[in-house]
Short mmCIF file of C-alpha atoms in Angstrom, two decimals:
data_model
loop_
_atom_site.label_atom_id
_atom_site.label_comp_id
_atom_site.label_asym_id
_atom_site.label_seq_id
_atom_site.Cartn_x
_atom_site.Cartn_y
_atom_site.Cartn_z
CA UNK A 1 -7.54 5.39 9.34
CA UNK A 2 -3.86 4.76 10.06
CA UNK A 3 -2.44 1.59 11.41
CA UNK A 4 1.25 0.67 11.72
CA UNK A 5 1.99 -2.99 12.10
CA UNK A 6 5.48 -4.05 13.81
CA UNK A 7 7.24 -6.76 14.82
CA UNK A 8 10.46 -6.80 17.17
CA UNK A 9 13.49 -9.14 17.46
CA UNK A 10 15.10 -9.14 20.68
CA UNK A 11 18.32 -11.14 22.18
CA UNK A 12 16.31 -13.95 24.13
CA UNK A 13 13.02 -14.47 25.77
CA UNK A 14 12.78 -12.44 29.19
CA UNK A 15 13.34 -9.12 29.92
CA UNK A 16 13.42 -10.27 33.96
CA UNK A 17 16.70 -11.19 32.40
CA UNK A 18 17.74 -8.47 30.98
CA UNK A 19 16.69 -9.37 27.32
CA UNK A 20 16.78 -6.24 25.32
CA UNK A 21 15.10 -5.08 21.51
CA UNK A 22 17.61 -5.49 18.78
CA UNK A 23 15.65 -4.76 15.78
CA UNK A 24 11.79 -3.02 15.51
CA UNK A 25 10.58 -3.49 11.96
CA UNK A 26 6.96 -1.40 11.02
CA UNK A 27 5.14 -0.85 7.95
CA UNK A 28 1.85 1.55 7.46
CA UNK A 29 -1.66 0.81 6.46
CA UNK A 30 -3.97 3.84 5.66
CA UNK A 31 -7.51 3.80 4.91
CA UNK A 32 -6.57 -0.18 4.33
CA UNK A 33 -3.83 0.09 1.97
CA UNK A 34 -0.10 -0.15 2.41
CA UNK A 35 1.63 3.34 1.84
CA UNK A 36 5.17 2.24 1.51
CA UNK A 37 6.43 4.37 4.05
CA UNK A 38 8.70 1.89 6.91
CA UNK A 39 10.62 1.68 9.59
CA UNK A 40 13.83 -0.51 10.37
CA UNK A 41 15.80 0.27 13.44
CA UNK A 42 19.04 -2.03 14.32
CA UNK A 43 19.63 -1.65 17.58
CA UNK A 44 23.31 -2.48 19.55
CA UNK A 45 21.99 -4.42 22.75
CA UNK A 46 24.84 -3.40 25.26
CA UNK A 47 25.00 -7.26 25.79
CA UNK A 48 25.49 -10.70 24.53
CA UNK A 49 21.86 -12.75 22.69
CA UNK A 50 21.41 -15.77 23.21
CA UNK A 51 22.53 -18.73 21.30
CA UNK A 52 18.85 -20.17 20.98
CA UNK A 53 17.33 -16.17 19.76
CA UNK A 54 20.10 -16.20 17.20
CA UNK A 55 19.14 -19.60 15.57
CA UNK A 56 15.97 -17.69 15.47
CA UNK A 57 16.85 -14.30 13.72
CA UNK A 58 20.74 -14.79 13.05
CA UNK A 59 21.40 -11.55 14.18
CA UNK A 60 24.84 -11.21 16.00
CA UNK A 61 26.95 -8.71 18.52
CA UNK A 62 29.20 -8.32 15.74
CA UNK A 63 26.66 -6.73 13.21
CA UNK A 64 24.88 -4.76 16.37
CA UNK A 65 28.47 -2.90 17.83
CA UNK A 66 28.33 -0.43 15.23
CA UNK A 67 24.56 0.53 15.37
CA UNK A 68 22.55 2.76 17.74
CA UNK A 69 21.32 2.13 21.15
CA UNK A 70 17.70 2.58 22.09
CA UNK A 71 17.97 5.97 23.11
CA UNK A 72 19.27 7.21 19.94
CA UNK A 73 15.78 5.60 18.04
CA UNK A 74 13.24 6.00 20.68
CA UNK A 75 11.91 9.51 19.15
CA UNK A 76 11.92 8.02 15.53
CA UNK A 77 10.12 5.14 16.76
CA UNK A 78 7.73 6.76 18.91
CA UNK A 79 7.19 9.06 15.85
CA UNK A 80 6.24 6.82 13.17
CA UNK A 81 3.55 4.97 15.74
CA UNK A 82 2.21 8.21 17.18
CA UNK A 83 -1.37 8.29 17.23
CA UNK A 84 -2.04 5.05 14.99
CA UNK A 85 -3.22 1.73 15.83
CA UNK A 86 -0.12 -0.46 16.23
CA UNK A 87 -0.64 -4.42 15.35
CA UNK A 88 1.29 -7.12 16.49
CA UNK A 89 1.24 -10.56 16.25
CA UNK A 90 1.41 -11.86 19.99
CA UNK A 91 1.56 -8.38 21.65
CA UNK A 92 2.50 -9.08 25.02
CA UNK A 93 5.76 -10.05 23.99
CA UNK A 94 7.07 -7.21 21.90
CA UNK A 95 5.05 -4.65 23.96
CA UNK A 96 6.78 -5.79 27.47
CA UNK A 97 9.89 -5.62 25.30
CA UNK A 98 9.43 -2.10 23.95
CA UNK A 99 8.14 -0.63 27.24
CA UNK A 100 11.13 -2.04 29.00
CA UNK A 101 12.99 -0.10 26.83
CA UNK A 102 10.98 2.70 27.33
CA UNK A 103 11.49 1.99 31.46
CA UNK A 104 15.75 2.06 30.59
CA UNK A 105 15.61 5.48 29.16
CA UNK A 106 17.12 8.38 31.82
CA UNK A 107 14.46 10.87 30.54
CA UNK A 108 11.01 12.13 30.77
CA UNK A 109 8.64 10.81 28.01
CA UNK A 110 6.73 7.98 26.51
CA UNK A 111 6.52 4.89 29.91
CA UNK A 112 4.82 2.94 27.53
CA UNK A 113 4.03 2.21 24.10
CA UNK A 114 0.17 2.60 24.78
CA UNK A 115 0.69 5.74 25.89
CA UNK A 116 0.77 6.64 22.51
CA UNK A 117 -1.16 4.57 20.41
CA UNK A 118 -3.63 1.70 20.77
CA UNK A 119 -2.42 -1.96 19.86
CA UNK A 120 -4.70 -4.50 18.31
CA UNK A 121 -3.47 -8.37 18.41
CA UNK A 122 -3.60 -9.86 15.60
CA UNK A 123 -2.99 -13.38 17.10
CA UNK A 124 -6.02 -12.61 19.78
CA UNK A 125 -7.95 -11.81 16.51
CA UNK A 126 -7.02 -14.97 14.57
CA UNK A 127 -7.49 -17.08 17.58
CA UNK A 128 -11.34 -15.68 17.75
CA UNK A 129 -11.59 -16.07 14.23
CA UNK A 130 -10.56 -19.50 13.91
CA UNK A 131 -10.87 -21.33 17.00
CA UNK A 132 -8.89 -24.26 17.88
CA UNK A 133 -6.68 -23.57 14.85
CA UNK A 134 -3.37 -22.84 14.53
CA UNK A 135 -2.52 -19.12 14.18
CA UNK A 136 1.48 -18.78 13.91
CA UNK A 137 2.13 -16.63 10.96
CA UNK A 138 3.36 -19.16 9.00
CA UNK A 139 0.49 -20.94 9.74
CA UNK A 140 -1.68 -17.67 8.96
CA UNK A 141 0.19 -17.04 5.78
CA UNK A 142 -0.50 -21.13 4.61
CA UNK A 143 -4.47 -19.95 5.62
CA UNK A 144 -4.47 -16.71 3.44
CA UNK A 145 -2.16 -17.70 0.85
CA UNK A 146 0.14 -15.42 1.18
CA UNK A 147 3.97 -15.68 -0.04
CA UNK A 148 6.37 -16.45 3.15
CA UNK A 149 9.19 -17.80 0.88
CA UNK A 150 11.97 -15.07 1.94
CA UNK A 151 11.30 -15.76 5.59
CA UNK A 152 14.29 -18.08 5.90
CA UNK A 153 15.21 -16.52 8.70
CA UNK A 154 12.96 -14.23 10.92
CA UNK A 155 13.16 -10.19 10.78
CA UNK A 156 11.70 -7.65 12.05
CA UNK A 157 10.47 -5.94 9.32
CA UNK A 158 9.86 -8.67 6.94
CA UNK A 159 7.61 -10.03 9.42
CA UNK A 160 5.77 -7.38 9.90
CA UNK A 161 5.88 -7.07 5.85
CA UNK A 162 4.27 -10.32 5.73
CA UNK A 163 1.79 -9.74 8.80
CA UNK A 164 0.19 -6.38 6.86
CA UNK A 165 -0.53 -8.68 3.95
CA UNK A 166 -1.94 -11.72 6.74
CA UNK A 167 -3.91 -8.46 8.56
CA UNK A 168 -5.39 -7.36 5.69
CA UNK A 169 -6.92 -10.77 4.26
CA UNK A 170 -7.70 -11.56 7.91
CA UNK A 171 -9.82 -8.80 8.34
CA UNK A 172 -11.23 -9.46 4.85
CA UNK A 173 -10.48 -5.86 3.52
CA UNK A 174 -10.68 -5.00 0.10
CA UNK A 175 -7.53 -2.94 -1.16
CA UNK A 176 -8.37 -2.26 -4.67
CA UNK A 177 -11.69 -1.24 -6.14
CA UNK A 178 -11.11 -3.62 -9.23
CA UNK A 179 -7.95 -5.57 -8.72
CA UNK A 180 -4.80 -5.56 -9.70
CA UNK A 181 -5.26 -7.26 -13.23
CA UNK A 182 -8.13 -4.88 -14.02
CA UNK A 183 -6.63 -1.56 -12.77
CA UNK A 184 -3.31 -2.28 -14.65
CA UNK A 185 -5.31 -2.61 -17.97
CA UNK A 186 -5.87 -0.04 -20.41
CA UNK A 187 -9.79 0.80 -19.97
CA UNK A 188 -9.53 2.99 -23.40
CA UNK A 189 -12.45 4.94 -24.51
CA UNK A 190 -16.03 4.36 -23.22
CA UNK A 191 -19.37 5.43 -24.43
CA UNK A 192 -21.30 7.55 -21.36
CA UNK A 193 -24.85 5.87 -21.10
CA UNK A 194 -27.12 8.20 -19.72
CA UNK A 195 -30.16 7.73 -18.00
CA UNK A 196 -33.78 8.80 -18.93
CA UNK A 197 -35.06 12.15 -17.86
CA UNK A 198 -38.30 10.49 -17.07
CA UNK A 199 -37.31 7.71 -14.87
CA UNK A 200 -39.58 7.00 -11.92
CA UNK A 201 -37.58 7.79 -8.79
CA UNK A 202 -35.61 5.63 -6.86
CA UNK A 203 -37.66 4.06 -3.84
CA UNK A 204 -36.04 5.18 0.00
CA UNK A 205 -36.51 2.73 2.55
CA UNK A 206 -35.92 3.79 5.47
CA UNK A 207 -35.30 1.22 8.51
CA UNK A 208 -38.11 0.62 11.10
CA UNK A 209 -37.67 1.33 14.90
CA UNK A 210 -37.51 -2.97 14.94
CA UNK A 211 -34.21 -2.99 12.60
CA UNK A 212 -32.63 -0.38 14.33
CA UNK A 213 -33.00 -2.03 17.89
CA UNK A 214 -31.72 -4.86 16.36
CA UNK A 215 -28.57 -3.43 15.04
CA UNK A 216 -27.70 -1.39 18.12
CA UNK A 217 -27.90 -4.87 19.89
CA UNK A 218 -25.67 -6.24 16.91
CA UNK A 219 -23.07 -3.34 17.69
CA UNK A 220 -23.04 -4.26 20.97
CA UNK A 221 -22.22 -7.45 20.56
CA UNK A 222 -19.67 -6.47 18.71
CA UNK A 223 -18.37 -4.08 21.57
CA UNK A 224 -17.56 -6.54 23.58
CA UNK A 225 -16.26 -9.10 21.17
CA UNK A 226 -13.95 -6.71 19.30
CA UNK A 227 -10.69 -5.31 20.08
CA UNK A 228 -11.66 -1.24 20.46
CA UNK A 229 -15.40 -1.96 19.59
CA UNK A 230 -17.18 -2.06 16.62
CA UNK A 231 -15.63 0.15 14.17
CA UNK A 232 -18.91 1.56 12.88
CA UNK A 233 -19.11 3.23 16.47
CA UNK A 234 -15.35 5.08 15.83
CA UNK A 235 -15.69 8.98 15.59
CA UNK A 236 -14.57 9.33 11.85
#
């Protein structure tokens, strides 16, 4: 399975206003593990950011005159998500930003980002996981101990660096069959033990018509609980 988590930074808080995407950060998961392969797009605005959104990403005009505008990105962008499931932290936000985007372009094509790929919330997720809790990223990464120490300042891609490594404790996946510590190790030579020819067989057990009606109703609970279902119902 491929998933692509991004993160956006933008030059306020409303696109009613005009607010526009200056930076889209991503980083892909497959099959649960993080492939290296990224995306960071600086984007020039075509207008001032506010004072307040700087103080958040310190990210200026001055640094965004020389770099592309939306249009020039939009196919590398809509490349790299194609077909994958997209998470965000807070969705709404960076989707109504990206599909406004999409909405400024003068050409046929994507209208909308889920048009092309489906979007899980991570922030939806942590909220059902922990309830009543806090679920910032910072407050996620305190959670799942994991390192936010760069994140001086916010970025696009480094948050969305630090979200794949919240995402993947979150959803309490296992990326390595023995760990780190154990796979970097040296496992040397190992004696095969076989076993006996004339073992008894090993028992099948089969589930009766009771379990299975009661994991069907478990799935379904699950259905409507779960952002796009239960994942055990996914065509593979």
């Amino acid at each position: 399975m491929r998933q692509v988590v991004l993160d956006t930074e933008t030059t306020g808080l409303e696109t009613e206003r005009g607010h526009r995407v200056i930076e889209v950060g991503a980083v892909e998961i497959v099959d649960r593990k993080l492939t290296g392969n990224r995306l960071q797009l600086y984007i020039d605005p075509e207008r001032e950011i506010d004072d307040a959104a700087f103080g958040v990403h310190g990210l200026d005009a001055a640094f965004l005159s020389d770099k592309p505008k939306f249009a020039e990105v939009a196919d590398r962008l809509v490349e790299f998500v194609d077909g994958a499931e997209v998470i965000i932290h807070n969705a709404p936000f960076d989707l109504a930003f990206i599909d406004y985007e999409f909405s400024l372009l003068e050409r046929d094509g994507v209208k909308s980002l889920q048009d092309i790929c489906t979007v899980t919330d991570s922030m939806a997720l942590a909220r059902r996981k922990h309830p009543g809790q806090m679920v910032g990223l910072p407050a996620l990464c305190r959670r799942y101990g994991v390192d936010d120490s760069a994140r001086e300042l916010h970025g696009a891609l480094l948050d969305a660096e630090i979200l794949a490594d919240v995402y993947l404790k979150m959803t309490g996946g296992q990326t390595s069959l023995f760990g780190e510590e154990a796979a970097s190790q040296d496992m040397g030579e190992t004696e095969i033990s076989r076993l006996p020819e004339d073992r008894p067989p090993v028992p099948v057990l089969r589930a009766t018509p009771e379990e299975l009606s009661n994991h069907e109703t478990y799935l379904d609970a699950l259905d409507a609980e779960a952002d796009g279902g239960a994942v055990w119902r996914r065509p593979a």
